[in-house]
Short mmCIF file of C-alpha atoms and ligand atoms in Angstrom, two decimals:
data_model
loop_
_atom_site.label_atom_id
_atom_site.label_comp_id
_atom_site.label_asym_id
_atom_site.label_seq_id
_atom_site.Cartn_x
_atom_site.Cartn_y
_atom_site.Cartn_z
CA UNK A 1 43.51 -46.17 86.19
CA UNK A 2 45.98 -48.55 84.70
CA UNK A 3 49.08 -48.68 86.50
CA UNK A 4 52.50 -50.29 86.82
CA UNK A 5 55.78 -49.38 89.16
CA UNK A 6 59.01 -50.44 87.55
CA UNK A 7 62.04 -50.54 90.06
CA UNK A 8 64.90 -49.27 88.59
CA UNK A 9 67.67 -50.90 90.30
CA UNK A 10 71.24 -48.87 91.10
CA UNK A 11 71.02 -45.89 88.44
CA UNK A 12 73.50 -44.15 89.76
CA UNK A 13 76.26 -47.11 88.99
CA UNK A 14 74.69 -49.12 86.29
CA UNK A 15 74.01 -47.23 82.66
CA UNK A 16 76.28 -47.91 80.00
CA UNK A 17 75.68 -46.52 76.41
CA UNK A 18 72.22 -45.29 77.22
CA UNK A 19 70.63 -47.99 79.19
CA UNK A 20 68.41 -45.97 80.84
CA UNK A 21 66.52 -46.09 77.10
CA UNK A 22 65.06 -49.10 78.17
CA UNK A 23 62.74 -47.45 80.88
CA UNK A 24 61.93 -44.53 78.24
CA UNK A 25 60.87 -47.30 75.91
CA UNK A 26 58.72 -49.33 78.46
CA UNK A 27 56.91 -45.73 79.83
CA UNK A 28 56.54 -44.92 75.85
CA UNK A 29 54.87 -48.58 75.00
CA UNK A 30 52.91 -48.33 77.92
CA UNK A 31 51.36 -44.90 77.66
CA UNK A 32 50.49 -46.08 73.70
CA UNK A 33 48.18 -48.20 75.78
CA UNK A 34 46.81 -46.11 78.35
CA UNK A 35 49.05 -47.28 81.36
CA UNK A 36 50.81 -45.60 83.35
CA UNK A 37 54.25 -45.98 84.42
CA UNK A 38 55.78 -45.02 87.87
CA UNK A 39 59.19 -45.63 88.09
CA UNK A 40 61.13 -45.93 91.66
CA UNK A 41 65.32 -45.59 91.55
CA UNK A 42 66.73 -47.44 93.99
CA UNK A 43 70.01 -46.95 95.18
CA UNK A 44 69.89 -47.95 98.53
CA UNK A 45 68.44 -51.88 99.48
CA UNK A 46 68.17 -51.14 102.99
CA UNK A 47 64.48 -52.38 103.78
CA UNK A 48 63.12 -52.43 99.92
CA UNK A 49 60.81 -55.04 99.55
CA UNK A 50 58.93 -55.85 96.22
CA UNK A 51 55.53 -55.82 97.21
CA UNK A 52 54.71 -52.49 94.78
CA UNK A 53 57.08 -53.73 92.30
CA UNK A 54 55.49 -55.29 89.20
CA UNK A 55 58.51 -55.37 86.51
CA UNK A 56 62.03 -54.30 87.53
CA UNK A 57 65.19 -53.09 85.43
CA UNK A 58 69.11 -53.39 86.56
CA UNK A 59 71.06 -51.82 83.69
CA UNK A 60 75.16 -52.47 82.79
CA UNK A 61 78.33 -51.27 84.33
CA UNK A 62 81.96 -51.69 84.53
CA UNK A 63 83.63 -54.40 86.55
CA UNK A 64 84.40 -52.11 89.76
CA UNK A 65 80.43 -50.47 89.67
CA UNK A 66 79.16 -53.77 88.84
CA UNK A 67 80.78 -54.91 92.35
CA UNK A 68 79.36 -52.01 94.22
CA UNK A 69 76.58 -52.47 92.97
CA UNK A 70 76.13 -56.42 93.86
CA UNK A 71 77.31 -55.83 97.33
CA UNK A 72 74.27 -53.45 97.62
CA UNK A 73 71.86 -55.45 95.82
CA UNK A 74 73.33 -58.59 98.21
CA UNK A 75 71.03 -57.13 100.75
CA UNK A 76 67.87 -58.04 99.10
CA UNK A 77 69.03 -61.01 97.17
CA UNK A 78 66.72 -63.60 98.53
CA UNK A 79 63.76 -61.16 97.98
CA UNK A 80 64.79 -60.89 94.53
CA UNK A 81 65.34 -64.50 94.31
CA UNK A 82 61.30 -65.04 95.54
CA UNK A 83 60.16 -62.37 92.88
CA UNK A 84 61.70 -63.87 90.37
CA UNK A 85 61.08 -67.33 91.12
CA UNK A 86 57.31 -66.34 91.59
CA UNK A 87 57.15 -64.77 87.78
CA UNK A 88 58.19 -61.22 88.20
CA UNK A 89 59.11 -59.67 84.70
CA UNK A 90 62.74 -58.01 85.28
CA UNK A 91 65.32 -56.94 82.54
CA UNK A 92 68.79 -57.14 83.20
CA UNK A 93 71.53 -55.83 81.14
CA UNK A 94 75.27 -56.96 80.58
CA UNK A 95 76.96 -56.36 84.38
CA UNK A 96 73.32 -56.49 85.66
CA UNK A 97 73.03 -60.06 84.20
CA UNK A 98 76.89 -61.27 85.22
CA UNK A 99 75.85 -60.75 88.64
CA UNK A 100 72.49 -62.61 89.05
CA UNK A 101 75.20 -65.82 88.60
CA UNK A 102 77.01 -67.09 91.48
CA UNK A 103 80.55 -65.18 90.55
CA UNK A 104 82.57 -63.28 88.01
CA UNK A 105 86.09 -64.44 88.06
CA UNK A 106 88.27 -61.34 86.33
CA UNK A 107 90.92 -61.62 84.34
CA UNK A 108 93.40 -61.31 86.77
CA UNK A 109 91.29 -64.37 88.09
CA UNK A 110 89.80 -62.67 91.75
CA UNK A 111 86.44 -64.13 92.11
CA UNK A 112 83.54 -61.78 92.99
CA UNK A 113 81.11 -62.96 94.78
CA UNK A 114 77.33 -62.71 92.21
CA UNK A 115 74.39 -62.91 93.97
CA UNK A 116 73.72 -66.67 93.23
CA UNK A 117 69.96 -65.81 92.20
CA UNK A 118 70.49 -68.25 89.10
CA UNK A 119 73.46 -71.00 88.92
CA UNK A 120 75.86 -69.64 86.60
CA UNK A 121 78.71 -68.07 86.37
CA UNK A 122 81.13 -65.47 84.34
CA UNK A 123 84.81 -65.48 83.37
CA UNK A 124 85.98 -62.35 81.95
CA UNK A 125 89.27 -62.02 79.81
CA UNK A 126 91.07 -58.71 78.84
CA UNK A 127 90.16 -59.46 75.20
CA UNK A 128 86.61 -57.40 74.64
CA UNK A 129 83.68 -59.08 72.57
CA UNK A 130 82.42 -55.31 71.43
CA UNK A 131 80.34 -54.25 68.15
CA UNK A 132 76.90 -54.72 66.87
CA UNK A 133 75.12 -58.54 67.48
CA UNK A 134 71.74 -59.65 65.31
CA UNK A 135 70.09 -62.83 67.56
CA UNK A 136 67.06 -64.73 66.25
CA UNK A 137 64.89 -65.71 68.73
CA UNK A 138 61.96 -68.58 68.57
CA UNK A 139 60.06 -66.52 70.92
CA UNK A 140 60.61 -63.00 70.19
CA UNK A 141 61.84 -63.16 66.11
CA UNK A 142 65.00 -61.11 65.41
CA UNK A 143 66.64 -59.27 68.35
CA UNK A 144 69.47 -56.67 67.48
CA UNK A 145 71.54 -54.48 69.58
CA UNK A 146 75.07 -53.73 70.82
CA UNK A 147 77.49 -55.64 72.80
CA UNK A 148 81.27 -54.41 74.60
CA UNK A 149 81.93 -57.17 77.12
CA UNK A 150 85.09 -58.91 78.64
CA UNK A 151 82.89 -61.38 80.63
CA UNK A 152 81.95 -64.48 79.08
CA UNK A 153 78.86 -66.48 80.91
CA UNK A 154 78.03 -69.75 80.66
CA UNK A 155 75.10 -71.89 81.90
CA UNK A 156 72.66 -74.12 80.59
CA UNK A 157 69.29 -72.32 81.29
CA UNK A 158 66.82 -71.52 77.98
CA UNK A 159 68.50 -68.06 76.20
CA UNK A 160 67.37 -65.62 74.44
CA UNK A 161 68.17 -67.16 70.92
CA UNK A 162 70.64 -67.98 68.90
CA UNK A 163 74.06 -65.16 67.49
CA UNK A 164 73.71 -64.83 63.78
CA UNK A 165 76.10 -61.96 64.11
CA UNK A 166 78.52 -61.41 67.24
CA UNK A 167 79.37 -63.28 70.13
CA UNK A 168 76.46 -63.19 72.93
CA UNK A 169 76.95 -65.07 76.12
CA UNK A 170 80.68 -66.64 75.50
CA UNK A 171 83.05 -66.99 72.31
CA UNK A 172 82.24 -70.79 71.74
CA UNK A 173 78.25 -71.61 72.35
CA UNK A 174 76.66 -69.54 70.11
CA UNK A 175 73.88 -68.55 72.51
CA UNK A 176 72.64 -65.16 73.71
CA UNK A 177 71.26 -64.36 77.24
CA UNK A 178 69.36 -66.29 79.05
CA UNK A 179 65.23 -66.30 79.21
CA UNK A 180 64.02 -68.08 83.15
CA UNK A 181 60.55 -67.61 83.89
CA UNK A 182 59.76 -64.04 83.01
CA UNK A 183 63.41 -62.64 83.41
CA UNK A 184 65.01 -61.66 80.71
CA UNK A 185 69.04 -61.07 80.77
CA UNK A 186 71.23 -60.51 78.16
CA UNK A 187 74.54 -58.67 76.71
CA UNK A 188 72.86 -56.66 74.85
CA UNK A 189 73.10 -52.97 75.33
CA UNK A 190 71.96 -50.47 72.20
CA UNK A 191 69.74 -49.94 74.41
CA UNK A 192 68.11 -53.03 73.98
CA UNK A 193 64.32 -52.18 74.20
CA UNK A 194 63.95 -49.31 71.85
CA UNK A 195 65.57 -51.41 69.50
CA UNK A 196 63.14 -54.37 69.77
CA UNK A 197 59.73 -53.58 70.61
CA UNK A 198 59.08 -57.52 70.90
CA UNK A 199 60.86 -57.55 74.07
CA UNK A 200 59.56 -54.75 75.60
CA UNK A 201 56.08 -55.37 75.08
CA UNK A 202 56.60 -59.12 76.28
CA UNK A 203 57.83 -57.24 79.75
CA UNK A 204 54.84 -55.07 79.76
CA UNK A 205 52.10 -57.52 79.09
CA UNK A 206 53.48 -59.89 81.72
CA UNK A 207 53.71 -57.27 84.20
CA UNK A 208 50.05 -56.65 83.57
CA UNK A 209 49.25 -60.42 83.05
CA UNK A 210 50.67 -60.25 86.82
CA UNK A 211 48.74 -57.23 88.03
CA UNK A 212 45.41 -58.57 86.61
CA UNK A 213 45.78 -55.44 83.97
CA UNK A 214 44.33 -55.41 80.27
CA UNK A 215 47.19 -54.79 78.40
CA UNK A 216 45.36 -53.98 74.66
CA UNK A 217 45.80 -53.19 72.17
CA UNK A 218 48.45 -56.36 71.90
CA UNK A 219 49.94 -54.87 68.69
CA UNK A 220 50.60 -51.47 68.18
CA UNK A 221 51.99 -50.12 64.53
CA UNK A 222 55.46 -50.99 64.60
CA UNK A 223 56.39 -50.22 61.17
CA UNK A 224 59.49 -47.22 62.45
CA UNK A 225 60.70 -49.38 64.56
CA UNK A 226 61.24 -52.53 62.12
CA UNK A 227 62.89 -50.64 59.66
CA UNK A 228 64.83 -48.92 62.53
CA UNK A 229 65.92 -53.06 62.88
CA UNK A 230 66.67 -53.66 59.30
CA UNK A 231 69.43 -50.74 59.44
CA UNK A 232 71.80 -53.13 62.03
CA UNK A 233 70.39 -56.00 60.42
CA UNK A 234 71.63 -55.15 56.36
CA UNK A 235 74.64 -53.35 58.20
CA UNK A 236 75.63 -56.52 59.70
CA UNK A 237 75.05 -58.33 56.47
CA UNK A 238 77.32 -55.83 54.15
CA UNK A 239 80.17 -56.25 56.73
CA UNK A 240 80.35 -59.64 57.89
CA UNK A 241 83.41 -60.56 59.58
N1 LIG B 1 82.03 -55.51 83.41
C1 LIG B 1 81.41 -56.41 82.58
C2 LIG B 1 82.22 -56.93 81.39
O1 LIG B 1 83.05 -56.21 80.85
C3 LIG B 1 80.11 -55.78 82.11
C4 LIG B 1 80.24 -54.68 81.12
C5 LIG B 1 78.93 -54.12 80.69
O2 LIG B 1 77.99 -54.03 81.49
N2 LIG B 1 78.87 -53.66 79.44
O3 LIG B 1 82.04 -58.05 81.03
#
């Protein structure tokens, strides 16, 4: 019986525009493959450790959830820290990525506290970076998907790739997300996964790379979902700021 457990970090505070896509997407890809997915919402930290964990998902969330939601998640942070740091596939999404940093300053400029997983950090300003953002990525090829953020992050780990369309991390670099070990964060909401099966099968296979788990076949026919792709893609093109 092939197997994995996804934890599904604070559901109840963190899904904007449909994040919760992303887990329908990994149980979809997975069960195309004969694995099964068991996913565990957690809401509470109190005594969660990671040992059953083998890929883990924090969606997005609005400034004042996105707080909650770190001072809960503050409780396991150096747990977190040791999963990641030991090559545990996790997705995190817009607010879910701000707050792996060490703070988010808003733009009234209070500083909340992140969990300082990663050094980095996020300055938001009332002006939104919103619409629809086309990345191309050395690793994973073209990445598209939907971004509405007032924070904008900055640090100097690898990324996700490079904006062709939209803003991404920050108004100035040019650079989306960020890509350490197997954790993948990034503005992009959409949700993100259905959009780009590259990423979620990169997820999966590591996850089963991890578990000692065949994950085969490696490519499945993905011909819906690329021409799902080239709809944002051309749409971007025709209307280019
Ligand atoms: N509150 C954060 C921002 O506006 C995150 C929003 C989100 O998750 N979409 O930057």
């Amino acid at each position: 019986m092939k197997e994995l457990t996804i934890y599904h970090f604070m559901p109840d505070k963190l899904n904007l525009y449909s994040d919760i896509g992303n887990i329908i997407a990994l149980k979809q890809r997975a069960k195309q493959r004969n694995i099964t997915i068991h996913v565990e919402d957690i809401n509470q930290t109190e005594g969660v450790t990671l040992e059953n964990c083998d890929l883990f998902f924090i969606g997005g969330g609005s400034d004042r959830e996105q707080a909650l939601a770190t001072q809960e998640l503050s409780k396991i942070k150096n747990t977190l820290k040791e999963a990641i740091e030991d090559g545990m596939p996790g997705l995190t999404i817009c607010g879910g990525y701000q707050f792996l940093g060490s703070k988010y300053i808003t733009p009234d400029g209070t500083e909340l506290e992140g969990l300082n997983i990663l050094d980095f950090y996020t300055q938001s300003k009332e002006e939104r970076l919103t619409g629809d953002i086309v990345i191309e990525s050395d690793t994973f090829g073209t990445i598209v998907g939907f971004e509405n953020h007032g924070g904008r992050t900055y640090h100097s780990f690898g990324t996700l790739g490079k904006v062709t369309h939209g803003f991404g991390n920050n108004d100035t670099d040019g650079k989306e997300g960020i890509h350490y070990k197997n954790l993948l964060g990034t503005y992009l909401h959409g949700p993100i996964l259905p959009k780009n099966h590259e990423l979620t099968d990169y997820l999966l296979e590591k996850a089963c790379e991890r578990k000692g788990i065949t994950f085969e076949p490696k490519q499945l026919d993905n011909t819906v979902e690329e021409a799902a792709k080239q709809v944002i893609v051309k749409r971007v093109k025709n209307n280019k700021k």
